[in-house]
Amino acid sequence: MAAARTPLVAGNWKMYKTEAQAEEYIQALLPRVSSVDGVEVAICVPFTDLRAMVDSARGSRVEVYAQNMHQEPEGPFTGEVSVTMLSDVGVQGVVLGHSERRACFGETDRALALKVPAALEAGLRPILCVGETESERENDDTDRKLRQQIKDDLVNVPNERLAEVTIAYEPIWAIGTGKVATAEQAQEAMAFIRALVGDRDAQAADAVRILYGGSVKPENAAELLGLADVDGALVGGASLDPRSFAQIVQAGAPNEGL
Ligand code: PGA
């Protein structure tokens, strides 16, 4: 079953790298990942780097994703970048609902319910981020939080397209903190997310990719990426260096360790 899902290792740069720094990065990354088989690679970059990265990655195995978008093609929304603008630039996907956007910029489940299907309609691959805070985990509220986010954010995605959404499970307490979910915590939450998708559609549950995110590093990548329900990683800090990101990509390849 798991063999049918191609793993995805995505680097989330957040608000780092000018265009010149991005160029230097991609030239260092491409040769390091060109011969790794069986894993998809994406970098999720700031808006100002998108066009340069699309140009530099063209013809390579590295895909370029944005980190947010507005669901309308155009309109009076100062400061926003539309789904249509992203596909015009040649971007292949977009991160949606990252916990930093939810916590710092008021991203709501209502907005995500519009953004996820709009990305799919425009031919962009969405990575939808979900996850619990530290106090939600301590209060045994993790399952409720995940159930609510999966239900609300995917409400407008028809069952036959559910598997095209990549879901990133990112426990908020593990993001940028150096604290990593244990293998058991990650596997349990991710199996639960797969079961939630299964409540809607069994086939989609089998096919949907679920990434782990939160302090993934070269040192812990192999263990996390080897878990049964883990189909890749969303990597923040460790993706900023092309060498450590390439090591994580290698750990995501299916024959790693054989
Ligand atoms: P981190 O970030 O790897 O730096 O913890 C992950 C993320 O925010 O996607």
Coordinates of C-alpha atoms and ligand atoms in Angstrom, one line a residue, residues 12 14 98-100 170 174-178 213-217 234-238, ligand 1:
N12 CA 9.8 25.4 3.8
K14 CA 9.7 30.7 5.5
H98 CA 0.9 26.7 8.1
S99 CA 0.6 27.2 11.9
E100 CA 2.6 30.4 11.6
E170 CA 3.1 19.5 12.2
A174 CA 7.8 20.8 17.5
I175 CA 8.2 23.6 15.0
G176 CA 11.5 25.4 15.2
T177 CA 11.9 24.3 18.8
G178 CA 14.3 21.4 18.4
G213 CA 6.9 18.4 10.0
G214 CA 8.6 19.9 13.1
S215 CA 12.4 20.0 13.8
V216 CA 13.2 17.4 11.1
K217 CA 17.0 17.2 10.7
L234 CA 8.0 19.3 5.6
V235 CA 11.3 20.8 6.7
G236 CA 11.8 24.3 8.0
G237 CA 15.2 25.3 9.5
A238 CA 17.1 22.3 8.2
Ligands
PGA1 P1 11.1 23.4 11.5 O1 9.8 24.0 10.8 O2 11.6 22.2 10.7 O3 12.1 24.5 11.6 O4 10.7 22.9 12.9 C1 8.9 23.1 10.2 C2 7.8 23.9 9.5 O5 7.4 25.0 10.1 O6 7.3 23.6 8.5

